[in-house]
CSV table of C-alpha atoms and ligand atoms in Angstrom, one decimal:
chain,number,residue,atom,x,y,z
A,1,MET,CA,19.5,-0.9,10.8
A,2,LYS,CA,17.3,2.1,11.7
A,3,LEU,CA,15.2,3.4,8.8
A,4,PRO,CA,15.3,7.1,7.9
A,5,GLN,CA,12.1,8.8,8.8
A,6,ARG,CA,12.1,11.1,5.8
A,7,ILE,CA,13.5,11.5,2.3
A,8,SER,CA,15.4,14.8,2.1
A,9,LEU,CA,15.1,16.6,-1.2
A,10,VAL,CA,16.6,19.9,-2.5
A,11,ARG,CA,13.4,21.8,-2.2
A,12,CYS,CA,11.3,19.8,0.2
A,13,THR,CA,11.3,16.9,2.7
A,14,LEU,CA,9.0,13.9,2.3
A,15,SER,CA,7.8,12.4,5.6
A,16,LEU,CA,7.5,8.7,5.6
A,17,ASP,CA,4.7,8.6,8.2
A,18,ARG,CA,2.2,7.7,5.4
A,19,THR,CA,2.6,5.8,2.1
A,20,LEU,CA,3.8,8.0,-0.7
A,21,ILE,CA,2.2,7.7,-4.1
A,22,LEU,CA,4.2,7.9,-7.4
A,23,GLY,CA,1.9,8.6,-10.3
A,24,VAL,CA,3.3,7.0,-13.5
A,25,LEU,CA,3.6,9.3,-16.5
A,26,ASN,CA,5.0,7.4,-19.5
A,27,VAL,CA,5.9,9.9,-22.3
A,28,THR,CA,6.5,6.9,-24.7
A,29,PRO,CA,4.8,5.4,-27.7
A,30,ASP,CA,5.2,1.8,-26.4
A,31,SER,CA,4.8,1.5,-22.7
A,32,PHE,CA,2.9,-1.7,-21.8
A,33,SER,CA,-0.2,-0.2,-20.4
A,34,ASP,CA,-0.4,3.4,-21.5
A,35,GLY,CA,1.9,3.6,-24.5
A,36,GLY,CA,1.1,6.5,-26.8
A,37,GLU,CA,-1.5,8.1,-24.5
A,38,TRP,CA,0.8,10.8,-23.2
A,39,ILE,CA,3.3,11.3,-25.9
A,40,GLU,CA,2.3,14.9,-26.7
A,41,VAL,CA,3.6,17.5,-24.3
A,42,ASP,CA,0.3,19.2,-23.6
A,43,ARG,CA,-1.5,15.9,-22.9
A,44,ALA,CA,1.4,14.7,-20.7
A,45,VAL,CA,1.4,17.8,-18.6
A,46,ALA,CA,-2.4,17.7,-18.2
A,47,ARG,CA,-2.1,14.1,-17.1
A,48,GLY,CA,0.6,14.9,-14.6
A,49,LEU,CA,-1.4,17.7,-13.1
A,50,GLU,CA,-4.5,15.5,-13.0
A,51,MET,CA,-2.7,12.8,-11.1
A,52,ARG,CA,-1.3,15.4,-8.7
A,53,ALA,CA,-4.8,16.7,-8.1
A,54,GLN,CA,-5.9,13.1,-7.4
A,55,GLY,CA,-3.3,12.7,-4.7
A,56,ALA,CA,-0.1,11.6,-6.3
A,57,ASP,CA,2.8,12.9,-4.2
A,58,ILE,CA,5.4,12.5,-7.0
A,59,ILE,CA,5.0,12.4,-10.7
A,60,ASP,CA,7.3,9.7,-12.2
A,61,VAL,CA,8.1,10.9,-15.7
A,62,GLY,CA,9.7,8.3,-18.1
A,63,GLY,CA,10.7,8.6,-21.8
A,64,GLU,CA,11.8,5.0,-22.4
A,65,SER,CA,9.7,1.9,-22.0
A,66,THR,CA,11.2,-0.9,-19.9
A,67,ARG,CA,8.6,-3.5,-20.8
A,68,PRO,CA,10.1,-6.9,-21.7
A,69,GLY,CA,11.6,-6.8,-25.2
A,70,ALA,CA,11.4,-3.0,-25.5
A,71,ASP,CA,13.8,-1.3,-27.9
A,72,ALA,CA,16.3,1.1,-26.4
A,73,VAL,CA,15.8,4.8,-27.1
A,74,SER,CA,18.6,7.3,-27.9
A,75,GLU,CA,19.6,9.9,-25.3
A,76,GLU,CA,18.5,12.7,-27.6
A,77,GLU,CA,15.1,11.2,-28.1
A,78,GLU,CA,14.5,10.5,-24.4
A,79,ARG,CA,15.5,14.0,-23.5
A,80,ARG,CA,13.2,15.4,-26.2
A,81,ARG,CA,10.3,13.5,-24.7
A,82,VAL,CA,10.7,14.2,-21.0
A,83,ILE,CA,12.4,17.6,-20.5
A,84,PRO,CA,9.5,19.9,-21.8
A,85,VAL,CA,7.1,17.9,-19.7
A,86,ILE,CA,9.2,18.2,-16.5
A,87,GLU,CA,9.8,22.0,-17.1
A,88,ARG,CA,6.1,22.6,-17.5
A,89,LEU,CA,4.9,20.3,-14.7
A,90,GLY,CA,6.9,21.9,-11.9
A,91,GLY,CA,6.4,20.5,-8.4
A,92,LEU,CA,7.7,17.2,-7.2
A,93,VAL,CA,8.9,15.0,-10.1
A,94,SER,CA,11.1,11.9,-10.4
A,95,ILE,CA,12.8,11.1,-13.7
A,96,ASP,CA,12.5,7.4,-14.6
A,97,THR,CA,15.7,6.9,-16.6
A,98,SER,CA,18.9,4.8,-16.6
A,99,LYS,CA,20.9,7.3,-18.6
A,100,ALA,CA,23.1,9.8,-16.6
A,101,SER,CA,22.8,12.4,-19.4
A,102,VAL,CA,19.0,12.3,-19.3
A,103,ALA,CA,19.0,12.4,-15.5
A,104,GLU,CA,21.3,15.4,-15.5
A,105,ALA,CA,19.1,17.3,-17.9
A,106,ALA,CA,15.9,16.3,-16.0
A,107,LEU,CA,17.4,17.4,-12.6
A,108,ARG,CA,18.4,20.8,-14.2
A,109,ALA,CA,14.8,21.0,-15.5
A,110,GLY,CA,13.4,20.6,-11.9
A,111,ALA,CA,13.2,16.9,-11.1
A,112,GLN,CA,14.4,16.0,-7.6
A,113,ILE,CA,14.5,12.2,-7.7
A,114,VAL,CA,16.1,9.8,-10.1
A,115,ASN,CA,14.2,6.5,-10.5
A,116,ASP,CA,16.9,4.3,-12.0
A,117,VAL,CA,15.7,0.8,-13.0
A,118,THR,CA,19.3,-0.3,-13.6
A,119,SER,CA,20.5,1.0,-10.2
A,120,LEU,CA,23.5,3.1,-11.2
A,121,ARG,CA,24.6,0.9,-14.1
A,122,ASP,CA,25.6,4.0,-16.1
A,123,PRO,CA,29.1,4.8,-14.6
A,124,ARG,CA,28.3,8.6,-14.4
A,125,MET,CA,24.9,8.2,-12.8
A,126,ALA,CA,25.8,8.2,-9.1
A,127,GLN,CA,28.0,11.2,-9.5
A,128,VAL,CA,25.3,13.1,-11.4
A,129,ILE,CA,22.8,12.4,-8.6
A,130,ALA,CA,25.2,13.2,-5.8
A,131,ARG,CA,26.2,16.5,-7.4
A,132,ALA,CA,22.6,17.6,-7.8
A,133,GLU,CA,21.8,16.6,-4.2
A,134,ALA,CA,18.9,14.5,-5.7
A,135,ALA,CA,17.4,11.3,-4.2
A,136,VAL,CA,17.6,8.0,-6.0
A,137,ILE,CA,15.4,4.9,-6.3
A,138,LEU,CA,17.6,1.9,-6.8
A,139,MET,CA,15.7,-0.9,-8.5
A,140,HIS,CA,16.6,-4.5,-9.0
A,141,MET,CA,16.5,-5.9,-12.6
A,142,LYS,CA,18.0,-9.2,-13.8
A,143,GLY,CA,19.6,-8.6,-17.2
A,144,THR,CA,18.1,-5.9,-19.5
A,145,PRO,CA,14.5,-5.3,-20.8
A,146,ARG,CA,15.4,-7.2,-24.0
A,147,THR,CA,16.6,-10.3,-22.1
A,148,MET,CA,15.2,-10.2,-18.6
A,149,GLN,CA,12.2,-12.5,-19.1
A,150,LYS,CA,14.2,-15.3,-20.7
A,151,LYS,CA,14.1,-17.9,-18.0
A,152,PRO,CA,15.1,-15.8,-15.0
A,153,MET,CA,16.7,-17.9,-12.3
A,154,TYR,CA,17.7,-17.2,-8.7
A,155,HIS,CA,19.6,-19.0,-6.1
A,156,GLU,CA,17.1,-17.6,-3.5
A,157,VAL,CA,15.0,-14.8,-4.9
A,158,VAL,CA,14.7,-12.5,-1.9
A,159,SER,CA,18.2,-12.8,-0.6
A,160,ASP,CA,19.7,-12.5,-4.1
A,161,ILE,CA,17.8,-9.2,-4.6
A,162,CYS,CA,18.7,-7.9,-1.1
A,163,ASP,CA,22.4,-8.6,-1.8
A,164,PHE,CA,22.2,-6.7,-5.1
A,165,LEU,CA,20.4,-3.7,-3.5
A,166,ARG,CA,22.8,-3.7,-0.6
A,167,ARG,CA,25.8,-3.5,-3.0
A,168,ARG,CA,24.2,-0.7,-5.1
A,169,ALA,CA,23.2,1.3,-2.0
A,170,LYS,CA,26.9,1.0,-0.9
A,171,ARG,CA,27.9,2.4,-4.3
A,172,ALA,CA,25.5,5.3,-3.9
A,173,LEU,CA,26.7,6.0,-0.4
A,174,SER,CA,30.4,6.0,-1.5
A,175,ALA,CA,29.5,8.4,-4.4
A,176,GLY,CA,28.2,10.9,-1.8
A,177,ILE,CA,24.5,10.3,-1.9
A,178,PRO,CA,23.4,10.4,1.8
A,179,ARG,CA,21.4,7.6,3.4
A,180,ASP,CA,18.2,9.7,3.6
A,181,ARG,CA,18.1,10.2,-0.2
A,182,ILE,CA,18.2,6.5,-1.0
A,183,VAL,CA,15.2,4.3,-1.7
A,184,VAL,CA,15.2,0.6,-2.7
A,185,ASP,CA,12.8,-1.3,-5.0
A,186,PRO,CA,12.7,-5.1,-5.6
A,187,GLY,CA,11.7,-4.5,-9.3
A,188,ILE,CA,8.5,-6.4,-9.7
A,189,GLY,CA,8.4,-7.9,-13.2
A,190,PHE,CA,12.0,-7.1,-14.1
A,191,GLY,CA,13.6,-10.6,-14.7
A,192,LYS,CA,11.0,-12.4,-12.5
A,193,ARG,CA,8.6,-15.2,-13.2
A,194,PRO,CA,5.0,-14.8,-11.7
A,195,GLU,CA,6.0,-17.0,-8.7
A,196,HIS,CA,9.1,-14.8,-8.0
A,197,ASN,CA,6.9,-11.6,-7.9
A,198,LEU,CA,4.4,-13.3,-5.6
A,199,GLU,CA,7.2,-14.5,-3.3
A,200,ILE,CA,8.7,-11.0,-3.2
A,201,LEU,CA,5.4,-9.5,-2.1
A,202,ARG,CA,4.8,-12.2,0.5
A,203,ARG,CA,8.2,-11.5,2.0
A,204,LEU,CA,8.4,-7.8,1.4
A,205,GLY,CA,9.1,-7.2,5.1
A,206,GLU,CA,12.5,-8.8,4.7
A,207,PHE,CA,13.6,-5.9,2.6
A,208,ARG,CA,13.3,-3.6,5.6
A,209,ARG,CA,16.5,-5.1,6.9
A,210,LEU,CA,18.4,-3.1,4.2
A,211,GLY,CA,17.6,0.1,6.2
A,212,PHE,CA,16.2,2.1,3.3
A,213,PRO,CA,12.6,3.1,2.4
A,214,ILE,CA,11.0,0.6,0.0
A,215,CYS,CA,9.3,1.5,-3.3
A,216,VAL,CA,7.1,-1.1,-5.0
A,217,GLY,CA,5.7,-1.0,-8.6
A,218,THR,CA,3.1,-3.7,-9.2
A,219,SER,CA,0.6,-1.5,-11.1
A,220,ARG,CA,-1.2,-3.4,-13.9
A,221,LYS,CA,1.8,-5.8,-14.3
A,222,SER,CA,1.6,-9.2,-16.1
A,223,PHE,CA,1.9,-11.4,-13.0
A,224,ILE,CA,-1.6,-9.9,-12.0
A,225,GLY,CA,-2.8,-10.9,-15.5
A,226,HIS,CA,-1.3,-14.3,-15.0
A,227,VAL,CA,-3.1,-14.9,-11.7
A,228,LEU,CA,-6.4,-13.4,-12.7
A,229,GLY,CA,-6.5,-14.0,-16.5
A,230,ARG,CA,-7.1,-10.3,-17.0
A,231,GLU,CA,-6.0,-8.0,-19.8
A,232,VAL,CA,-3.9,-4.9,-18.9
A,233,HIS,CA,-6.8,-2.5,-18.4
A,234,GLU,CA,-8.8,-5.0,-16.3
A,235,ARG,CA,-6.2,-5.2,-13.6
A,236,VAL,CA,-7.3,-2.4,-11.3
A,237,PHE,CA,-8.6,-4.6,-8.5
A,238,GLY,CA,-5.7,-7.0,-8.9
A,239,THR,CA,-3.4,-4.0,-8.6
A,240,ALA,CA,-5.3,-2.8,-5.5
A,241,ALA,CA,-4.7,-6.1,-3.8
A,242,THR,CA,-1.0,-5.9,-4.5
A,243,VAL,CA,-0.8,-2.3,-3.3
A,244,ALA,CA,-2.6,-3.2,-0.1
A,245,ALA,CA,-0.3,-6.2,0.5
A,246,SER,CA,2.8,-4.0,-0.2
A,247,VAL,CA,1.7,-1.2,2.2
A,248,LEU,CA,0.7,-3.7,4.9
A,249,LYS,CA,4.1,-5.5,4.5
A,250,GLY,CA,6.1,-2.3,4.7
A,251,ALA,CA,6.3,-0.4,1.4
A,252,HIS,CA,6.9,3.3,1.9
A,253,LEU,CA,6.2,4.3,-1.8
A,254,VAL,CA,4.0,2.7,-4.4
A,255,ARG,CA,4.3,3.5,-8.1
A,256,VAL,CA,0.8,3.4,-9.8
A,257,HIS,CA,-1.1,4.3,-12.9
A,258,ASP,CA,-4.6,4.4,-11.3
A,259,VAL,CA,-4.0,7.2,-8.8
A,260,PRO,CA,-7.3,8.0,-7.1
A,261,GLU,CA,-8.1,4.3,-6.6
A,262,MET,CA,-4.7,3.5,-5.1
A,263,VAL,CA,-4.6,6.6,-2.9
A,264,ASP,CA,-7.7,5.2,-1.2
A,265,VAL,CA,-6.1,1.8,-0.9
A,266,ALA,CA,-3.0,3.2,0.6
A,267,ARG,CA,-4.8,5.6,3.0
A,268,MET,CA,-6.9,2.7,4.3
A,269,CYS,CA,-3.9,0.4,4.7
A,270,ASP,CA,-2.0,3.2,6.4
A,271,ARG,CA,-4.7,3.2,9.1
A,272,LEU,CA,-4.7,-0.6,9.4
A,273,LYS,CA,-0.9,-0.9,10.1
B,301,HH2,N1,8.2,-0.4,-13.3
B,301,HH2,C1,8.2,0.1,-14.5
B,301,HH2,C2,9.0,1.3,-14.8
B,301,HH2,N2,9.7,1.9,-13.8
B,301,HH2,N3,10.4,2.0,-11.6
B,301,HH2,C3,10.4,1.5,-10.3
B,301,HH2,N4,11.1,2.1,-9.3
B,301,HH2,N5,9.7,0.4,-10.0
B,301,HH2,C4,9.0,-0.3,-10.9
B,301,HH2,O1,8.4,-1.4,-10.6
B,301,HH2,C5,9.0,0.2,-12.3
B,301,HH2,C6,9.7,1.4,-12.5
B,301,HH2,C7,7.4,-0.5,-15.6
B,301,HH2,O2,6.1,0.0,-15.7
B,301,HH2,P1,5.6,1.1,-16.7
B,301,HH2,O3,6.4,2.4,-16.6
B,301,HH2,O4,4.2,1.3,-16.5
B,301,HH2,O5,5.8,0.5,-18.2
B,301,HH2,P2,6.9,0.7,-19.3
B,301,HH2,O6,8.3,0.3,-18.7
B,301,HH2,O7,6.5,-0.2,-20.4
B,301,HH2,O8,7.0,2.1,-19.7
């Protein structure tokens, strides 16, 4: 299937002729690598602007941690965390949420992309995105953050994930989200053992068959710690290796915490493709 050349958003168009950088902004007390750092609105906005100045194309704002075992957050609390930040940040923002009501408020506040780690599990989500003419990132997760790392098993990891993403993309299309506003993501670390994550990255090219741009989020994740024996803040070089592999194997977007470093990695790999 032919891949769209761009992602069409309400107020701009993103060309896919170079890798796009999503800068992670977790407005949470408990995210696995930056929990508590950006929980105050002023600090969060300053961090978003800093990442943008460092070369992030999109700021991915999230108000609920999805780390393994994380507690769920109420809709009100999630909205309270993210909406003031989105309003003040302006520019190109994605909202990292699995709740339709939070997505709706975020899109009203100026976000143009919904990054849904549950791929439209909330029955209202597809309709909310379609109505706002927003784009969506459909990510694969096995189970929920509370259960996902309890012995995840696959028949065949890459084809199982591709089948899931194909079904969710179909759901998005039938809800009226056009093809050039859909991105897919294999969900590194979400219900996957270290070997599964490595296998997904080695075979990332196979996801191109789905016909949608591919987003990959490896940044600082535990499979890097598992391979290198490094703590979360010692994983920048490990992250760089996985970002390089992702870009060279066909990722169109990479979701990262260490923006200036990964901008360099992505720009270099773009030239090597
Ligand atoms: N990973 C995380 C959160 N959102 N979204 C997409 N599309 N892809 C990912 O791989 C992805 C994601 C987890 O990382 P982080 O936000 O840093 O941690 P936490 O969930 O603890 O807030």
